[in-house]
Short mmCIF file of C-alpha atoms in Angstrom, two decimals:
data_model
loop_
_atom_site.label_atom_id
_atom_site.label_comp_id
_atom_site.label_asym_id
_atom_site.label_seq_id
_atom_site.Cartn_x
_atom_site.Cartn_y
_atom_site.Cartn_z
CA MET A 8 -11.97 12.19 110.12
CA THR A 9 -11.57 10.94 106.61
CA ALA A 10 -14.82 10.00 105.00
CA LEU A 11 -13.64 7.34 102.58
CA GLU A 12 -10.58 5.19 103.11
CA SER A 13 -8.26 3.98 100.38
CA GLN A 14 -10.01 0.60 100.20
CA ASP A 15 -13.31 2.38 99.59
CA TRP A 16 -11.79 4.44 96.78
CA SER A 17 -10.29 1.33 95.25
CA ALA A 18 -13.74 -0.30 95.30
CA ILE A 19 -15.30 2.78 93.69
CA TRP A 20 -12.68 2.89 90.93
CA LEU A 21 -13.07 -0.84 90.29
CA THR A 22 -16.84 -0.50 90.08
CA ILE A 23 -16.62 2.32 87.53
CA LYS A 24 -14.10 0.34 85.46
CA LEU A 25 -16.36 -2.71 85.52
CA ALA A 26 -19.52 -0.79 84.64
CA ALA A 27 -17.81 1.08 81.79
CA THR A 28 -16.36 -2.12 80.30
CA VAL A 29 -19.65 -3.95 80.54
CA THR A 30 -21.64 -1.06 79.06
CA LEU A 31 -19.33 -0.81 76.07
CA LEU A 32 -19.45 -4.56 75.55
CA LEU A 33 -23.23 -4.61 75.82
CA LEU A 34 -23.67 -1.81 73.29
CA LEU A 35 -21.65 -3.90 70.83
CA LEU A 36 -23.38 -7.19 71.66
CA GLY A 37 -26.84 -5.82 72.42
CA THR A 38 -27.31 -3.79 69.24
CA PRO A 39 -27.42 -6.76 66.81
CA ILE A 40 -29.58 -8.70 69.26
CA ALA A 41 -31.98 -5.76 69.58
CA TRP A 42 -32.03 -5.32 65.79
CA TRP A 43 -32.82 -8.97 65.23
CA LEU A 44 -35.54 -8.99 67.89
CA ALA A 45 -37.09 -5.85 66.44
CA HIS A 46 -37.28 -7.21 62.91
CA THR A 47 -37.40 -10.97 62.89
CA ARG A 48 -40.54 -12.94 62.16
CA SER A 49 -38.85 -16.14 63.26
CA ARG A 50 -40.81 -18.38 65.56
CA TRP A 51 -37.78 -18.30 67.86
CA ARG A 52 -38.42 -14.64 68.60
CA SER A 53 -40.36 -15.29 71.81
CA VAL A 54 -37.78 -17.82 72.96
CA ALA A 55 -34.95 -15.32 72.40
CA SER A 56 -36.92 -12.51 74.07
CA ALA A 57 -37.55 -14.71 77.09
CA LEU A 58 -33.87 -15.67 77.32
CA VAL A 59 -32.75 -12.04 77.11
CA ALA A 60 -35.24 -10.98 79.81
CA MET A 61 -34.44 -13.79 82.22
CA PRO A 62 -31.81 -11.97 84.33
CA ILE A 63 -34.59 -9.52 85.33
CA VAL A 64 -36.53 -12.24 87.13
CA LEU A 65 -33.78 -14.64 88.22
CA PRO A 66 -32.36 -14.09 91.69
CA PRO A 67 -28.64 -13.21 91.57
CA THR A 68 -27.94 -16.29 93.68
CA VAL A 69 -29.19 -18.48 90.83
CA LEU A 70 -27.09 -16.66 88.24
CA GLY A 71 -24.04 -16.58 90.49
CA PHE A 72 -24.37 -20.21 91.48
CA TYR A 73 -24.63 -21.47 87.90
CA LEU A 74 -21.90 -19.15 86.66
CA LEU A 75 -19.64 -20.48 89.41
CA LEU A 76 -20.33 -24.04 88.23
CA LEU A 77 -20.15 -23.20 84.51
CA MET A 78 -16.89 -21.27 84.81
CA GLY A 79 -15.36 -23.71 87.31
CA PRO A 80 -12.74 -26.32 86.33
CA ASP A 81 -15.40 -28.94 85.60
CA GLY A 82 -17.84 -26.63 83.81
CA PRO A 83 -17.96 -26.24 80.01
CA VAL A 84 -16.94 -22.57 80.11
CA GLY A 85 -14.15 -23.33 82.58
CA ARG A 86 -12.82 -26.13 80.36
CA ALA A 87 -12.88 -23.80 77.36
CA THR A 88 -11.09 -20.92 79.11
CA GLN A 89 -8.47 -23.32 80.44
CA ALA A 90 -7.93 -24.81 76.98
CA LEU A 91 -7.51 -21.28 75.61
CA GLY A 92 -4.87 -20.58 78.24
CA ILE A 93 -6.94 -17.87 80.00
CA GLY A 94 -7.29 -19.94 83.14
CA LEU A 95 -10.41 -19.90 85.28
CA LEU A 96 -12.72 -16.87 85.31
CA PRO A 97 -14.10 -16.82 88.87
CA PHE A 98 -12.17 -14.49 91.19
CA THR A 99 -10.90 -12.40 88.26
CA PHE A 100 -11.94 -9.05 86.81
CA GLY A 101 -12.65 -10.79 83.50
CA GLY A 102 -15.02 -13.14 85.30
CA LEU A 103 -16.93 -10.20 86.72
CA VAL A 104 -17.18 -8.68 83.24
CA VAL A 105 -18.63 -11.91 81.81
CA ALA A 106 -21.10 -12.31 84.68
CA SER A 107 -22.20 -8.68 84.60
CA THR A 108 -22.71 -8.85 80.85
CA PHE A 109 -25.30 -11.58 81.36
CA TYR A 110 -26.79 -9.76 84.27
CA SER A 111 -27.21 -6.39 82.59
CA LEU A 112 -28.09 -7.67 79.09
CA PRO A 113 -31.86 -6.99 79.23
CA PHE A 114 -31.33 -3.49 80.56
CA VAL A 115 -29.40 -2.57 77.41
CA VAL A 116 -31.19 -4.67 74.80
CA GLN A 117 -34.75 -3.76 75.69
CA PRO A 118 -34.52 0.06 75.39
CA ILE A 119 -32.61 -0.25 72.10
CA GLN A 120 -35.12 -2.77 70.77
CA ASN A 121 -38.06 -0.54 71.75
CA ALA A 122 -36.46 2.44 70.02
CA MET A 123 -35.79 0.42 66.85
CA GLU A 124 -39.36 -0.88 66.79
CA ALA A 125 -40.67 2.66 67.20
CA ILE A 126 -38.93 3.74 63.97
CA GLY A 127 -41.16 1.52 61.87
CA PRO A 128 -40.44 0.23 58.35
CA ARG A 129 -41.06 3.53 56.52
CA PRO A 130 -37.71 5.36 57.00
CA LEU A 131 -35.78 2.25 55.95
CA GLU A 132 -37.93 1.83 52.83
CA VAL A 133 -37.28 5.44 51.92
CA ALA A 134 -33.56 4.95 52.48
CA ALA A 135 -33.62 1.88 50.25
CA THR A 136 -35.36 3.78 47.43
CA LEU A 137 -32.60 6.36 47.73
CA ARG A 138 -30.18 3.48 47.11
CA ALA A 139 -28.68 3.43 50.59
CA SER A 140 -27.02 0.12 51.37
CA PRO A 141 -28.39 -1.65 54.47
CA TRP A 142 -25.18 -0.75 56.31
CA ASP A 143 -25.45 2.90 55.29
CA ALA A 144 -29.14 2.96 56.20
CA PHE A 145 -28.35 1.52 59.61
CA TRP A 146 -25.75 4.18 60.39
CA SER A 147 -27.48 7.19 58.88
CA VAL A 148 -31.12 6.31 59.66
CA VAL A 149 -31.49 3.77 62.45
CA VAL A 150 -28.74 4.94 64.79
CA PRO A 151 -29.74 8.63 64.84
CA LEU A 152 -33.46 7.83 65.16
CA ALA A 153 -32.89 5.23 67.88
CA ARG A 154 -30.49 7.46 69.78
CA PRO A 155 -32.70 7.87 72.85
CA GLY A 156 -32.87 4.07 73.08
CA PHE A 157 -29.08 3.72 72.92
CA LEU A 158 -28.71 6.42 75.54
CA ALA A 159 -31.27 4.82 77.85
CA GLY A 160 -29.68 1.39 77.33
CA ALA A 161 -26.21 2.68 78.10
CA ILE A 162 -27.33 4.53 81.23
CA LEU A 163 -29.38 1.61 82.53
CA GLY A 164 -26.65 -0.92 81.73
CA PHE A 165 -24.04 1.18 83.50
CA ALA A 166 -26.21 1.88 86.53
CA HIS A 167 -27.32 -1.70 86.83
CA THR A 168 -23.76 -3.00 86.75
CA VAL A 169 -22.76 -0.48 89.41
CA GLY A 170 -25.63 -1.72 91.58
CA GLU A 171 -24.87 -5.40 91.08
CA PHE A 172 -24.31 -7.32 94.29
CA GLY A 173 -25.38 -10.93 94.42
CA VAL A 174 -23.57 -12.21 91.36
CA VAL A 175 -20.29 -10.50 92.28
CA LEU A 176 -20.57 -11.84 95.79
CA MET A 177 -21.08 -15.37 94.46
CA ILE A 178 -18.20 -15.50 91.99
CA GLY A 179 -15.93 -12.62 92.99
CA GLY A 180 -14.05 -13.95 95.99
CA ASN A 181 -14.00 -10.47 97.54
CA ILE A 182 -10.42 -9.69 96.47
CA PRO A 183 -9.43 -6.05 97.13
CA GLY A 184 -8.72 -4.17 93.92
CA VAL A 185 -9.70 -7.12 91.72
CA THR A 186 -13.27 -8.13 92.54
CA ARG A 187 -14.35 -6.18 95.61
CA VAL A 188 -16.81 -3.69 94.17
CA VAL A 189 -18.70 -1.00 96.08
CA SER A 190 -21.80 -3.07 96.85
CA VAL A 191 -19.67 -5.85 98.37
CA GLN A 192 -17.60 -3.31 100.29
CA ILE A 193 -20.81 -1.87 101.78
CA PHE A 194 -21.98 -5.37 102.73
CA ASP A 195 -18.61 -5.97 104.42
CA HIS A 196 -18.90 -2.75 106.42
CA VAL A 197 -22.43 -3.59 107.51
CA GLU A 198 -21.51 -7.14 108.49
CA ALA A 199 -18.54 -5.84 110.46
CA LEU A 200 -20.90 -3.38 112.18
CA GLU A 201 -18.88 -0.44 110.78
CA TYR A 202 -22.05 1.50 110.16
CA ALA A 203 -20.34 4.89 109.79
CA ARG A 204 -18.15 3.64 106.93
CA ALA A 205 -21.13 1.86 105.40
CA HIS A 206 -23.12 5.11 105.46
CA TRP A 207 -20.56 7.06 103.42
CA LEU A 208 -20.63 4.55 100.59
CA ALA A 209 -24.31 3.69 100.84
CA ALA A 210 -25.44 7.31 100.84
CA GLY A 211 -23.16 7.86 97.87
CA MET A 212 -24.94 5.06 96.03
CA VAL A 213 -28.34 6.56 96.81
CA GLY A 214 -27.20 9.91 95.42
CA PHE A 215 -25.63 8.27 92.37
CA SER A 216 -28.70 6.27 91.45
CA PHE A 217 -30.94 9.32 91.81
CA ILE A 218 -28.71 11.38 89.53
CA VAL A 219 -28.53 8.58 86.95
CA LEU A 220 -32.29 8.14 86.82
CA LEU A 221 -32.83 11.90 86.76
CA LEU A 222 -30.47 12.03 83.79
CA LEU A 223 -32.35 9.21 82.13
CA TYR A 224 -35.77 10.81 82.50
CA THR A 225 -34.45 14.23 81.44
CA LEU A 226 -32.52 13.11 78.39
CA SER A 227 -34.60 10.26 77.06
CA PRO A 228 -38.09 11.12 75.84
CA GLN A 229 -38.71 7.43 75.31
CA ALA A 230 -38.18 6.61 78.95
CA ARG A 231 -40.30 9.60 79.91
CA ARG A 232 -43.21 8.20 77.98
CA SER A 233 -43.06 4.68 79.37
CA MET B 2 -65.35 -22.04 110.67
CA ARG B 3 -63.64 -24.18 108.10
CA SER B 4 -61.77 -21.23 106.69
CA ILE B 5 -60.43 -20.43 110.16
CA VAL B 6 -59.09 -23.96 110.46
CA VAL B 7 -57.45 -23.62 107.07
CA LEU B 8 -55.94 -20.28 108.06
CA CYS B 9 -54.58 -21.86 111.21
CA ALA B 10 -53.00 -24.68 109.25
CA VAL B 11 -51.48 -22.34 106.68
CA PHE B 12 -49.99 -19.82 109.09
CA GLY B 13 -49.43 -22.14 112.00
CA VAL B 14 -50.67 -19.50 114.40
CA CYS B 15 -53.16 -21.50 116.44
CA SER B 16 -50.89 -23.85 118.35
CA PRO B 17 -52.40 -25.53 121.39
CA ALA B 18 -51.86 -23.72 124.67
CA TRP B 19 -49.43 -26.26 126.10
CA ALA B 20 -46.98 -26.10 123.20
CA ASP B 21 -44.94 -22.99 122.64
CA GLU B 22 -42.80 -21.82 119.76
CA VAL B 23 -39.14 -20.92 120.23
CA ALA B 24 -37.57 -18.72 117.59
CA VAL B 25 -33.84 -19.38 117.27
CA ALA B 26 -31.35 -17.28 115.33
CA VAL B 27 -28.50 -19.64 114.50
CA ALA B 28 -25.10 -19.12 112.91
CA ALA B 29 -25.04 -20.63 109.41
CA ASN B 30 -22.21 -23.04 110.28
CA PHE B 31 -24.31 -24.56 113.07
CA SER B 32 -27.64 -24.79 111.27
CA ALA B 33 -27.32 -28.49 110.28
CA PRO B 34 -26.54 -29.81 113.79
CA MET B 35 -29.11 -27.40 115.25
CA ARG B 36 -31.79 -28.79 112.94
CA GLN B 37 -31.07 -32.24 114.32
CA ILE B 38 -31.04 -31.02 117.94
CA ALA B 39 -34.26 -29.09 117.38
CA ASP B 40 -35.98 -32.22 116.03
CA GLU B 41 -35.02 -34.16 119.14
CA PHE B 42 -36.10 -31.30 121.37
CA GLU B 43 -39.48 -31.06 119.63
CA ARG B 44 -40.05 -34.77 120.09
CA ALA B 45 -39.06 -34.64 123.76
CA SER B 46 -40.89 -31.45 124.77
CA GLY B 47 -43.78 -30.91 122.38
CA HIS B 48 -42.59 -27.36 121.79
CA HIS B 49 -41.98 -26.10 118.29
CA VAL B 50 -38.62 -24.68 117.18
CA ARG B 51 -38.31 -22.14 114.38
CA LEU B 52 -34.75 -21.77 113.06
CA SER B 53 -33.44 -18.71 111.24
CA PRO B 54 -29.90 -19.36 110.02
CA GLY B 55 -27.72 -16.44 109.02
CA ALA B 56 -24.39 -14.69 109.34
CA THR B 57 -23.84 -13.64 112.94
CA GLY B 58 -23.32 -9.98 111.99
CA ALA B 59 -26.58 -9.94 110.06
CA LEU B 60 -28.43 -11.66 112.90
CA TYR B 61 -27.05 -9.04 115.30
CA ALA B 62 -28.39 -6.22 113.14
CA GLN B 63 -31.78 -7.94 112.95
CA ILE B 64 -31.96 -8.43 116.72
CA LYS B 65 -31.03 -4.78 117.34
CA ASN B 66 -33.88 -3.85 115.04
CA GLY B 67 -36.50 -5.88 116.82
CA ALA B 68 -36.37 -9.24 115.06
CA PRO B 69 -38.55 -11.74 116.96
CA PHE B 70 -35.87 -14.19 118.18
CA ASP B 71 -35.80 -15.84 121.61
CA LEU B 72 -32.38 -17.41 121.43
CA LEU B 73 -29.14 -16.67 119.57
CA LEU B 74 -26.56 -19.30 118.72
CA ALA B 75 -23.73 -17.16 117.40
CA ALA B 76 -20.59 -18.09 115.46
CA ASP B 77 -18.45 -16.15 117.93
CA ASP B 78 -18.36 -15.14 121.58
CA GLU B 79 -18.25 -11.38 120.99
CA THR B 80 -21.73 -10.88 119.57
CA PRO B 81 -23.64 -12.50 122.46
CA ALA B 82 -21.48 -10.58 124.96
CA ARG B 83 -22.18 -7.37 123.12
CA LEU B 84 -25.94 -8.02 123.08
CA GLU B 85 -25.80 -8.69 126.80
CA ARG B 86 -23.91 -5.41 127.43
CA GLU B 87 -26.40 -3.52 125.33
CA GLY B 88 -29.37 -4.93 127.18
CA ASN B 89 -30.77 -7.11 124.38
CA ALA B 90 -29.91 -10.39 126.08
CA VAL B 91 -30.53 -11.87 129.51
CA ALA B 92 -27.49 -11.59 131.81
CA ALA B 93 -25.77 -14.80 132.91
CA THR B 94 -27.44 -17.04 130.30
CA ARG B 95 -24.47 -16.84 127.93
CA TYR B 96 -22.34 -19.96 127.55
CA THR B 97 -20.12 -21.67 124.97
CA TYR B 98 -22.19 -24.35 123.20
CA ALA B 99 -19.49 -25.42 120.74
CA ILE B 100 -15.86 -24.76 119.91
CA GLY B 101 -15.25 -24.54 116.20
CA LYS B 102 -12.29 -26.26 114.59
CA LEU B 103 -10.44 -25.18 111.51
CA VAL B 104 -9.75 -27.63 108.69
CA LEU B 105 -7.73 -27.42 105.50
CA TRP B 106 -9.91 -29.12 102.92
CA SER B 107 -9.82 -30.06 99.24
CA ALA B 108 -12.80 -31.51 97.38
CA LYS B 109 -10.39 -33.98 95.76
CA PRO B 110 -8.94 -36.96 97.61
CA GLY B 111 -5.17 -37.11 97.96
CA VAL B 112 -4.55 -33.37 97.62
CA VAL B 113 -4.22 -32.49 101.30
CA ASP B 114 -1.65 -34.53 103.24
CA ASP B 115 -2.10 -35.20 106.95
CA LYS B 116 0.43 -32.51 107.93
CA GLY B 117 -0.81 -29.71 105.71
CA GLY B 118 2.45 -29.70 103.74
CA VAL B 119 0.50 -28.78 100.61
CA LEU B 120 0.30 -25.21 101.97
CA ARG B 121 4.10 -24.92 101.95
CA GLN B 122 4.57 -26.52 98.56
CA GLY B 123 2.28 -23.86 97.16
CA ASN B 124 1.40 -25.72 93.96
CA PHE B 125 -2.18 -24.46 93.91
CA GLU B 126 -3.86 -21.36 92.53
CA ARG B 127 -6.50 -20.48 95.09
CA LEU B 128 -6.96 -20.88 98.82
CA ALA B 129 -10.46 -19.98 99.99
CA ILE B 130 -11.06 -18.50 103.44
CA ALA B 131 -14.00 -16.73 105.03
CA ASN B 132 -13.81 -12.95 105.29
CA PRO B 133 -11.45 -12.42 108.27
CA LYS B 134 -13.09 -9.10 109.03
CA THR B 135 -16.54 -10.55 109.57
CA ALA B 136 -16.26 -14.31 110.09
CA PRO B 137 -14.50 -15.92 113.09
CA TYR B 138 -13.33 -18.81 110.92
CA GLY B 139 -11.73 -16.34 108.52
CA GLU B 140 -9.97 -14.65 111.41
CA ALA B 141 -8.73 -18.04 112.66
CA ALA B 142 -7.54 -18.95 109.16
CA VAL B 143 -5.44 -15.78 108.90
CA GLU B 144 -4.05 -16.39 112.38
CA ALA B 145 -3.07 -19.97 111.56
CA LEU B 146 -1.43 -18.95 108.27
CA THR B 147 0.44 -16.18 110.04
CA ARG B 148 1.75 -18.55 112.72
CA LEU B 149 2.84 -20.97 110.01
CA GLY B 150 4.75 -18.07 108.43
CA LEU B 151 2.80 -18.47 105.19
CA TYR B 152 0.35 -15.60 105.25
CA ALA B 153 2.41 -12.99 103.41
CA GLY B 154 3.47 -15.47 100.74
CA LEU B 155 -0.04 -16.76 100.13
CA GLN B 156 -1.87 -13.45 100.10
CA ALA B 157 -2.13 -13.32 96.32
CA LYS B 158 -3.79 -16.73 96.30
CA LEU B 159 -6.46 -15.97 98.88
CA VAL B 160 -10.10 -15.68 97.86
CA GLN B 161 -12.66 -14.67 100.43
CA GLY B 162 -16.17 -15.95 100.82
CA ASN B 163 -18.35 -13.58 102.69
CA SER B 164 -19.23 -16.38 105.04
CA ILE B 165 -17.64 -19.71 105.79
CA ALA B 166 -20.50 -21.29 103.81
CA GLN B 167 -19.49 -19.37 100.72
CA ALA B 168 -15.83 -20.26 101.19
CA TYR B 169 -16.94 -23.90 101.26
CA GLN B 170 -18.85 -23.38 98.01
CA PHE B 171 -15.72 -22.03 96.30
CA VAL B 172 -13.83 -25.22 97.21
CA ALA B 173 -16.68 -27.68 96.65
CA SER B 174 -17.24 -26.31 93.12
CA GLY B 175 -13.54 -26.75 92.37
CA ASN B 176 -12.90 -23.05 91.73
CA ALA B 177 -10.47 -23.03 94.64
CA GLU B 178 -8.32 -26.13 95.14
CA LEU B 179 -8.03 -25.58 98.87
CA GLY B 180 -9.93 -23.89 101.64
CA LEU B 181 -9.54 -23.22 105.34
CA LEU B 182 -13.03 -24.07 106.51
CA ALA B 183 -15.05 -25.11 109.52
CA LEU B 184 -14.52 -28.78 110.31
CA SER B 185 -18.28 -29.11 110.80
CA GLN B 186 -18.79 -28.45 107.09
CA VAL B 187 -16.89 -31.52 105.93
CA TRP B 188 -17.35 -33.75 108.95
CA LYS B 189 -20.34 -35.98 109.70
CA ASP B 190 -20.74 -38.73 112.29
CA GLY B 191 -17.09 -38.53 113.28
CA ALA B 192 -15.55 -38.91 109.82
CA LEU B 193 -14.60 -36.87 106.76
CA VAL B 194 -17.50 -36.79 104.29
CA SER B 195 -15.42 -36.45 101.09
CA GLY B 196 -12.17 -35.11 99.65
CA SER B 197 -9.01 -34.79 101.70
CA ALA B 198 -8.35 -32.77 104.82
CA TRP B 199 -5.91 -31.70 107.50
CA ILE B 200 -7.39 -30.70 110.83
CA VAL B 201 -5.38 -27.60 111.72
CA PRO B 202 -3.77 -28.00 115.18
CA GLU B 203 -5.63 -25.92 117.74
CA SER B 204 -2.32 -24.46 118.93
CA LEU B 205 -2.19 -22.41 115.71
CA TYR B 206 -5.23 -20.24 116.38
CA ALA B 207 -7.31 -18.91 119.24
CA PRO B 208 -10.28 -21.16 120.03
CA ILE B 209 -13.36 -20.35 117.96
CA ARG B 210 -15.85 -20.11 120.80
CA GLN B 211 -19.43 -20.13 119.65
CA ASP B 212 -21.66 -18.72 122.36
CA ALA B 213 -25.39 -18.98 122.88
CA VAL B 214 -27.47 -16.45 124.79
CA LEU B 215 -31.10 -16.04 125.79
CA LEU B 216 -32.45 -12.89 124.18
CA ALA B 217 -34.64 -10.35 125.96
CA ARG B 218 -37.71 -11.46 124.02
CA GLY B 219 -37.33 -15.05 125.25
CA ALA B 220 -36.65 -14.09 128.87
CA ASP B 221 -40.00 -15.26 130.21
CA LYS B 222 -40.55 -18.12 127.81
CA ALA B 223 -40.41 -21.53 129.43
CA ALA B 224 -39.86 -23.17 126.03
CA ALA B 225 -36.80 -21.01 125.31
CA LEU B 226 -35.26 -21.84 128.67
CA ALA B 227 -36.03 -25.52 128.11
CA LEU B 228 -34.24 -25.48 124.75
CA LEU B 229 -31.22 -23.73 126.28
CA GLN B 230 -31.14 -26.46 128.91
CA PHE B 231 -31.58 -29.18 126.29
CA LEU B 232 -28.56 -27.79 124.37
CA LYS B 233 -26.38 -28.47 127.41
CA GLY B 234 -27.64 -32.05 127.76
CA ASP B 235 -25.99 -35.27 126.63
CA LYS B 236 -28.16 -35.81 123.56
CA ALA B 237 -27.34 -32.39 122.12
CA ARG B 238 -23.66 -32.69 123.03
CA ALA B 239 -23.42 -35.98 121.15
CA VAL B 240 -24.81 -34.30 118.02
CA ILE B 241 -22.45 -31.33 118.41
CA ARG B 242 -19.43 -33.65 118.68
CA ALA B 243 -20.53 -35.78 115.72
CA TYR B 244 -20.32 -32.63 113.57
CA GLY B 245 -16.70 -32.10 114.53
CA TYR B 246 -17.07 -29.37 117.12
CA GLY B 247 -15.15 -29.37 120.38
CA LEU B 248 -16.91 -28.97 123.70
#
């Protein structure tokens, strides 16, 4: 008896590809957001913090539903992507990337922001007196000191994208090899009463999430403290 | 004393002895007509109906794990038969309460012609269907496309909703131009609600029999038996037909 069938492997590969793309994207996007949130005194800070944190509390059905409308042919995002010649995003891998980026944003931004805030103003002041440019100071002071935060953000962002279900279900269209990720595949197996096939994937997910969190708590002193 | 009354009102647990509550697990595609039938039943009998809509596969799993349902109105005929075989349903109470019909639907008027020729022309990007593995309407959609000789050619354009409700959402939001859906989703009071549609000839797919069955938990409940009887009556049948189901 083969444990995982080719469709299961294709879902696993797709999930890893999605999570890796989203994590990379979120490190690029999340870092300036985290930096701004950690340092700004703007009165918009609480508004921005609330917006970033919203995916944590919103049910995936809400996110998925609005993304489906926004990215649809009559939505503003859908109009824009059509005008740019990309076509419509729902039912595509690109659409999943966009949706997951929203969904996993707080899980990357918040650890990085916490790590940046923990550095305090002193090291940057010292760097400035040593005539380091802000850019230089960022790379040689902030990034090394905030490394545990980047690590935690990357791990959490990756893991959270792997575990995503509701949003993908709402906008994915369940297309094999394009949008059918592991969580949807498990749901399919369960709905079709193929419990044995569901178990292989589901147990794999349980093992994966344990290892990821173990890694997180072992490697990141920051996460260990909180 | 007052707090007890309030508790009763909040949780609805202290119903008078003569009225009973029937818990009904109902396939998502039938939840709107069932709501209407339940209202009429409540008025006629004084009993209270509690509806739990869901995907038939999910409802099956819940029933197997002890969910408190008295009656199941499934989206297929296999699940009730299976529950009967496995001893979770009362033998000989199973019957077909509705026959689902397949429709090709577009949210826009004038897109679907009355012979479904739009499927052959192929000038669309996405055709939404329900998951053929788990949803009877999805299975029927694949069967109809296969018989039309279009399935292989259209495979790249298919998007699957996990349920027929989700497939409808893909089309209603405009993300898919076309969908093979349940007629009951776009049909009300004997007419198309919006958009354009082709009712797929029933010769193109096996009948989508939706069966109801009395579950073990409702075996001795007079109210559950009364509702099952009411479902077979003229009033309920009129509602079922108005939503585009066959009988």
